[in-house]
CSV table of C-alpha atoms in Angstrom, one decimal:
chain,number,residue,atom,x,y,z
A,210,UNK,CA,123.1,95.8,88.2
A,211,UNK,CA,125.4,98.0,89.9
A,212,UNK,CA,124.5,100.2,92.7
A,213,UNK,CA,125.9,103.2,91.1
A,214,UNK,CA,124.9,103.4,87.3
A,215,UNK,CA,121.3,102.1,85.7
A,216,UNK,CA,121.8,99.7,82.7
A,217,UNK,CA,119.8,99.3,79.5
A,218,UNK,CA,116.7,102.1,80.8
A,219,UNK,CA,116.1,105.6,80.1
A,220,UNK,CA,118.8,106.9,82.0
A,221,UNK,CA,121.5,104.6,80.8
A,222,UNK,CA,124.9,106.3,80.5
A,223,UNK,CA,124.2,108.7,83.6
A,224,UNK,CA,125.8,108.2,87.1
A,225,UNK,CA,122.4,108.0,89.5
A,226,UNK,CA,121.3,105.9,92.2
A,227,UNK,CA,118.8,102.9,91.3
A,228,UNK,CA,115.3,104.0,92.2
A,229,UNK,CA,113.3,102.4,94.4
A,230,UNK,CA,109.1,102.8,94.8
A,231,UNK,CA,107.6,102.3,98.2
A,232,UNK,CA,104.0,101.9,97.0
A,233,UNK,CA,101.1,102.1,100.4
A,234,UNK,CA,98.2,100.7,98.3
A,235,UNK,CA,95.5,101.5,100.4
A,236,UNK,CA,92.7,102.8,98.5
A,237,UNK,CA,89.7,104.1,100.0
A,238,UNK,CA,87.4,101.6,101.8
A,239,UNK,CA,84.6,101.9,99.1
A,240,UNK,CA,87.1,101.9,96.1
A,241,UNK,CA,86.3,105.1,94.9
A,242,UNK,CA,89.4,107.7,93.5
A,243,UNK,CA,88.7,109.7,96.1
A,244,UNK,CA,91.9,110.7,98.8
A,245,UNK,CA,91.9,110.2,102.8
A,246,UNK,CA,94.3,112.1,104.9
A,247,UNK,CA,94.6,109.5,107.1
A,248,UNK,CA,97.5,109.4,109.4
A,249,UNK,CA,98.4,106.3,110.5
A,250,UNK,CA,98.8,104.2,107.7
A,251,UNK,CA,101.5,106.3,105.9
A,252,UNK,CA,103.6,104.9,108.4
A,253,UNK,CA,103.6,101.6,106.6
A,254,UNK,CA,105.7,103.1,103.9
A,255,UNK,CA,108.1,104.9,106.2
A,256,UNK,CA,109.2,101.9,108.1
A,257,UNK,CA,109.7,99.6,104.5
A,258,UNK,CA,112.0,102.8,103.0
A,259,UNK,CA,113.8,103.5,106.5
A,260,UNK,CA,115.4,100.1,105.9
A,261,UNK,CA,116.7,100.8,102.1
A,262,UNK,CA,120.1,102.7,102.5
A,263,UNK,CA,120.0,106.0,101.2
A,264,UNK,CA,123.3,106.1,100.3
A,265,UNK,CA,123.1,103.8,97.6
A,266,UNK,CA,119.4,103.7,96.8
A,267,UNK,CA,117.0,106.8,96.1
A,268,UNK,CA,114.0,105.6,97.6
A,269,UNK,CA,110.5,107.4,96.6
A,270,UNK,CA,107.5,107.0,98.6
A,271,UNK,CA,103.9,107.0,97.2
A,272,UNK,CA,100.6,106.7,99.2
A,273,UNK,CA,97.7,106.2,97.2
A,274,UNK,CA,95.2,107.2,100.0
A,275,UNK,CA,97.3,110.8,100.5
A,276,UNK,CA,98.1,111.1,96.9
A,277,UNK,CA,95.5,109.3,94.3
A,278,UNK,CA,95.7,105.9,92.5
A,279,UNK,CA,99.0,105.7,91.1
A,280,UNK,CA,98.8,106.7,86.9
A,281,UNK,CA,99.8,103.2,85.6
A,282,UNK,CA,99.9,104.6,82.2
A,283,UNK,CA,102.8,106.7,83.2
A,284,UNK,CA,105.0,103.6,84.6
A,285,UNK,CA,108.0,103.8,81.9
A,286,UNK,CA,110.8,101.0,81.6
A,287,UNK,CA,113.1,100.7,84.1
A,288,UNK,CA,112.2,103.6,85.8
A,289,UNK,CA,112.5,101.6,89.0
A,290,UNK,CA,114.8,99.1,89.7
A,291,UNK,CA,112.7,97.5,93.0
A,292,UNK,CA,109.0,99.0,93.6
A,293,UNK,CA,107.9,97.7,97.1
A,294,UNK,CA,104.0,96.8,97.6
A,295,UNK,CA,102.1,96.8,101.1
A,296,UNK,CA,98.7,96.8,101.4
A,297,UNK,CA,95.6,95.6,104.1
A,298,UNK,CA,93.6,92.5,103.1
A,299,UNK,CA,91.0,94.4,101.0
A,300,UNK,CA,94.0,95.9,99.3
A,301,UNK,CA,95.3,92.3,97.7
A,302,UNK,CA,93.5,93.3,94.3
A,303,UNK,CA,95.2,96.4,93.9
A,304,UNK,CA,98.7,95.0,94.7
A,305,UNK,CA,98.0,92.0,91.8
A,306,UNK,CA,97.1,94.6,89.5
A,307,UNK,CA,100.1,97.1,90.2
A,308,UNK,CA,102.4,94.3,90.2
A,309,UNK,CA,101.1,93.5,86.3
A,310,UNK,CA,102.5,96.7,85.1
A,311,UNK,CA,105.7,97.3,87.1
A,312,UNK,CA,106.7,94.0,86.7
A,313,UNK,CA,106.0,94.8,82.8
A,314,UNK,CA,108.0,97.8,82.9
A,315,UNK,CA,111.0,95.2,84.2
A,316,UNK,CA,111.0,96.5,87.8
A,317,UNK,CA,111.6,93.9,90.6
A,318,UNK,CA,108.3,93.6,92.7
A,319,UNK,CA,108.1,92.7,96.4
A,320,UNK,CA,104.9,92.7,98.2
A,321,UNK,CA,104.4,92.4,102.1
A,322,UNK,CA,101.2,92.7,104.3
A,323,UNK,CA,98.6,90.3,105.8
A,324,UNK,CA,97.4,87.9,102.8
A,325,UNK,CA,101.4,87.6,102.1
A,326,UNK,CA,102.1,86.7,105.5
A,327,UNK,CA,99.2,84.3,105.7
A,328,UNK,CA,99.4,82.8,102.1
A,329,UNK,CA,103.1,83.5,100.7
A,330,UNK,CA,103.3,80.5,98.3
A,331,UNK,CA,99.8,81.6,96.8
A,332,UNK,CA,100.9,85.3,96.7
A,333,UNK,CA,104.3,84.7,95.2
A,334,UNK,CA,102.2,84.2,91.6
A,335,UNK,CA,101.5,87.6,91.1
A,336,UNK,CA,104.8,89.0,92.8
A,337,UNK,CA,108.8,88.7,92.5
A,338,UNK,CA,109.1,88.4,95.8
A,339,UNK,CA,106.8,87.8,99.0
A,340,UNK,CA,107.6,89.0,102.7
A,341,UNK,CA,105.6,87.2,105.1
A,342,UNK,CA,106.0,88.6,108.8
A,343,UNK,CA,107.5,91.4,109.8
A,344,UNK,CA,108.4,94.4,107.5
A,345,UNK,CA,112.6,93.6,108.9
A,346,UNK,CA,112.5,91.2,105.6
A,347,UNK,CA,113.1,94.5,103.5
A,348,UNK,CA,117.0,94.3,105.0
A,349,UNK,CA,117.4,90.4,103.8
A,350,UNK,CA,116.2,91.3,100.6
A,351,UNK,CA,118.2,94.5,99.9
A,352,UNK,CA,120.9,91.9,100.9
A,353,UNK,CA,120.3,89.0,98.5
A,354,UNK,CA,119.2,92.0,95.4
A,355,UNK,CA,122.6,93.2,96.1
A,356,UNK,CA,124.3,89.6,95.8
A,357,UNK,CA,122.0,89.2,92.4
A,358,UNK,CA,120.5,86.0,94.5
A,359,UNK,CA,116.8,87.4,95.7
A,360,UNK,CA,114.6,84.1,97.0
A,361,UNK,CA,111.2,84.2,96.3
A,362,UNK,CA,109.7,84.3,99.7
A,363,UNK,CA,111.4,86.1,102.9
A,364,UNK,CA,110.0,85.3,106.2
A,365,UNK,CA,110.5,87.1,109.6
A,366,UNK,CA,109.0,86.3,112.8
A,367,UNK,CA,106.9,89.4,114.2
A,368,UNK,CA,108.0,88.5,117.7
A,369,UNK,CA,111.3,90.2,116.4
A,370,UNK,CA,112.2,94.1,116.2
A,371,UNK,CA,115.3,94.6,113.9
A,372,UNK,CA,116.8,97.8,115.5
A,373,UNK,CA,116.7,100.5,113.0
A,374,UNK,CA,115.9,104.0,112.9
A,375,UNK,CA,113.2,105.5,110.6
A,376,UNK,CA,114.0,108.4,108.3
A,377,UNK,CA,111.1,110.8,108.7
A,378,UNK,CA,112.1,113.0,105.6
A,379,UNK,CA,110.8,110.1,103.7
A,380,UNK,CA,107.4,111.5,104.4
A,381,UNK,CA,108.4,115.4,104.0
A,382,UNK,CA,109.8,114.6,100.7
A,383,UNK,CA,106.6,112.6,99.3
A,384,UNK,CA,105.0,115.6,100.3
A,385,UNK,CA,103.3,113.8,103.4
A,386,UNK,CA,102.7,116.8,106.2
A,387,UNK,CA,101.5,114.8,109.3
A,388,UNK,CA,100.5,117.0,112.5
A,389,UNK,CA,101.4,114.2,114.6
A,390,UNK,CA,104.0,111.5,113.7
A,391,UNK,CA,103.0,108.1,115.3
A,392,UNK,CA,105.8,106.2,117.2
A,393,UNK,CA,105.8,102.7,117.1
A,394,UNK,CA,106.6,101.5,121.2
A,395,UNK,CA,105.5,98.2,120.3
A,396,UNK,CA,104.0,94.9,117.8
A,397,UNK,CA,101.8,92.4,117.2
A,398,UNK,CA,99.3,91.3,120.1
A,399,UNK,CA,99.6,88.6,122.6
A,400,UNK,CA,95.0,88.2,122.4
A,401,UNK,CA,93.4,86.4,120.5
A,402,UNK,CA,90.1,88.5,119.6
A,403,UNK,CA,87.9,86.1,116.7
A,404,UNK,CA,87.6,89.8,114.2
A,405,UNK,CA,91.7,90.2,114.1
A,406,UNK,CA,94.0,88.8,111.5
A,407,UNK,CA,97.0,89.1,114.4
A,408,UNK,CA,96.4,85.8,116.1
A,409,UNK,CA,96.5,84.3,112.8
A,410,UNK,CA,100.1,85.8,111.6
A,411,UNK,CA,101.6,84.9,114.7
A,412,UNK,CA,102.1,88.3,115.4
A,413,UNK,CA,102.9,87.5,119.6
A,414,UNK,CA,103.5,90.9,121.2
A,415,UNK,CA,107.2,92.6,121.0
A,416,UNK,CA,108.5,95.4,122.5
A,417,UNK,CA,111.1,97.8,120.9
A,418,UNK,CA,113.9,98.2,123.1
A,419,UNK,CA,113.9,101.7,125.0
A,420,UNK,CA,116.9,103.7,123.3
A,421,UNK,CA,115.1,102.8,120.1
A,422,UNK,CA,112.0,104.8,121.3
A,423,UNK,CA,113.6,107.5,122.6
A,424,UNK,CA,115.7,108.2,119.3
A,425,UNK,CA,112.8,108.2,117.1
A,426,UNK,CA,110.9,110.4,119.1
A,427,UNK,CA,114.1,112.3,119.1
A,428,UNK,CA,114.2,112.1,115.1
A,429,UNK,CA,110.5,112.7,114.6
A,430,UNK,CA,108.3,116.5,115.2
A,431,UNK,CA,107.7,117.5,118.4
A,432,UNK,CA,103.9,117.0,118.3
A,433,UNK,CA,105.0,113.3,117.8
A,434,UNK,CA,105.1,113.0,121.4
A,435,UNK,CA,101.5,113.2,122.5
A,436,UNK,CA,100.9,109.6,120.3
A,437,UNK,CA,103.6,108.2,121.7
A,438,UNK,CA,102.8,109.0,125.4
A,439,UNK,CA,99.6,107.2,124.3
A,440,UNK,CA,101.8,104.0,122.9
A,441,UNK,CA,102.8,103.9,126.0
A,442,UNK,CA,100.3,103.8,128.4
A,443,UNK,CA,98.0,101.5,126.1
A,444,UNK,CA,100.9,99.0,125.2
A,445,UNK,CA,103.3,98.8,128.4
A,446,UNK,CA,101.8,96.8,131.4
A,447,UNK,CA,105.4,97.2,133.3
A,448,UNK,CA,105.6,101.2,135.4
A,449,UNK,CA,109.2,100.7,135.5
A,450,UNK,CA,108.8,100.5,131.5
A,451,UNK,CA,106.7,102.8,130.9
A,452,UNK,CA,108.0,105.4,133.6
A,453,UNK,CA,111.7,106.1,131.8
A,454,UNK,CA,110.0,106.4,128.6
A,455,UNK,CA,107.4,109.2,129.8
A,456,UNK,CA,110.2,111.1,131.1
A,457,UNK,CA,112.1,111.3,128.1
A,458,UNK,CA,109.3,112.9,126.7
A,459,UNK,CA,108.1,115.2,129.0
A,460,UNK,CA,111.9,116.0,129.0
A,461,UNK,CA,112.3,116.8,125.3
A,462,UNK,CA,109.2,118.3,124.5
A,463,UNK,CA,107.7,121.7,125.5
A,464,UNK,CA,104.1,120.9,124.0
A,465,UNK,CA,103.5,118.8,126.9
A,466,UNK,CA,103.2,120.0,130.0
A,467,UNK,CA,102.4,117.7,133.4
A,468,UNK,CA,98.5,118.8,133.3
A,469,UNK,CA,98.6,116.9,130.0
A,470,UNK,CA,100.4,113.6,131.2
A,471,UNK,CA,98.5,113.7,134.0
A,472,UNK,CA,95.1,113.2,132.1
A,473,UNK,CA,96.3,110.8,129.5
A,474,UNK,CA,97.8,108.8,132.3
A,475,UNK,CA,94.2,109.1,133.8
A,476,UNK,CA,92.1,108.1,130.7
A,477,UNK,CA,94.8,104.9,130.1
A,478,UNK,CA,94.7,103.9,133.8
């Protein structure tokens, strides 16, 4: 397919960038179609579409917790060219079943998130493509899709941080409004606690590297600041880490004042 014009669909003929779906598939504990405002896992689809370039791709995000189960009766051929599934374990269900109808509708799916990572070969029945590991295997398939040569399982180690920068109108445009956006200092865990699925993955703790910190909580609201100041006093063990990484904030924000790192410093200590 070229990047630049969508064959044999609905909009054949017109000049448009392929569509791709980031799909969060996180349905309500209890199953019910019922939404959850919840804030922290909507950043699951932000990091998958912040590694899709915009400039050849329009990428769409859809959270079913923020905005409903997604209307499978409404998927229409070749409405997306790639529709990206993540989900949680209790989530695997949902994935399999999306994955029936956009894979009907001739759309190329790729599905990431614990059970992948854990059982790629039996995952990739009910999916194009499986990512197992981190959510960096989004840039090797983009690759390969481009090359018309996609493999059917993409691994990457979660001791690894591919620097990138996320692309917070992702969420404005889906029509996510967060009060706080949740910056990411850090992955995985170096414990081994018996009710986590980390230990399992492999998922050894990893540290972004500074600048990358700093320019997403230059990129991201100002509120974004107070979770962040919290990523770093929970995650950091080093002071000379955690030290430059406090003062940027306090630096660029004027919703936190040294009364209010003081006490978070307190509570974390």
């Amino acid at each position: 397919m070229k990047l630049d014009v969508l064959g044999n669909t609905p909009n054949a003929g017109r000049t448009t960038k392929p569509q791709i779906l980031v799909l969060c598939v996180h349905l309500h504990e209890d199953r019910a179609r019922k939404k959850d405002r919840d804030y922290l896992q909507p950043m699951a689809g932000l990091h998958i579409g912040s590694l899709v370039d915009r400039r050849k791709y329009r990428v769409t995000l859809y959270h079913e917790m923020w905005h409903g189960a997604y209307a499978t009766a409404e998927i229409r051929p070749g409405e997306y060219a790639i529709v990206f599934l993540t989900g949680l374990q209790m989530d695997f269900d949902r994935m399999r079943q999306l994955s029936y109808f956009f894979r009907r509708a001739k759309a190329l799916t790729v599905a990431g998130g614990s059970l992948c990572t854990l059982f790629p070969d039996f995952a990739r029945q009910f999916f194009d493509v499986v990512c197992a590991g981190g959510v960096d295997c989004v840039v090797d398939v983009m690759r390969d899709y481009e090359k018309q040569a996609v493999k059917p399982i993409y691994f990457s180690p979660q001791s690894k941080i591919r620097d990138y920068r996320l692309d917070h109108r992702l969420m404005e445009d889906a029509g996510i409004h967060v009060p706080v956006h949740f910056i990411e200092a850090s992955r995985g865990c170096s414990f081994k606690c018996d009710f986590c699925s980390i230990p399992a993955e492999g998922a050894t703790h990893a540290v972004y590297d500074l600048a990358a910190i700093t320019q997403n909580i230059d990129d991201s609201s100002p509120a974004a600041v107070v979770s962040a100041l919290n990523a770093c006093i929970r995650w950091f063990g080093s002071s000379t880490t955690t030290s430059p990484i406090i003062a940027h904030i306090c630096g660029k924000s004027a919703v936190i004042s040294a009364k209010t790192v003081a006490s978070e410093c307190g509570e974390r200590s």
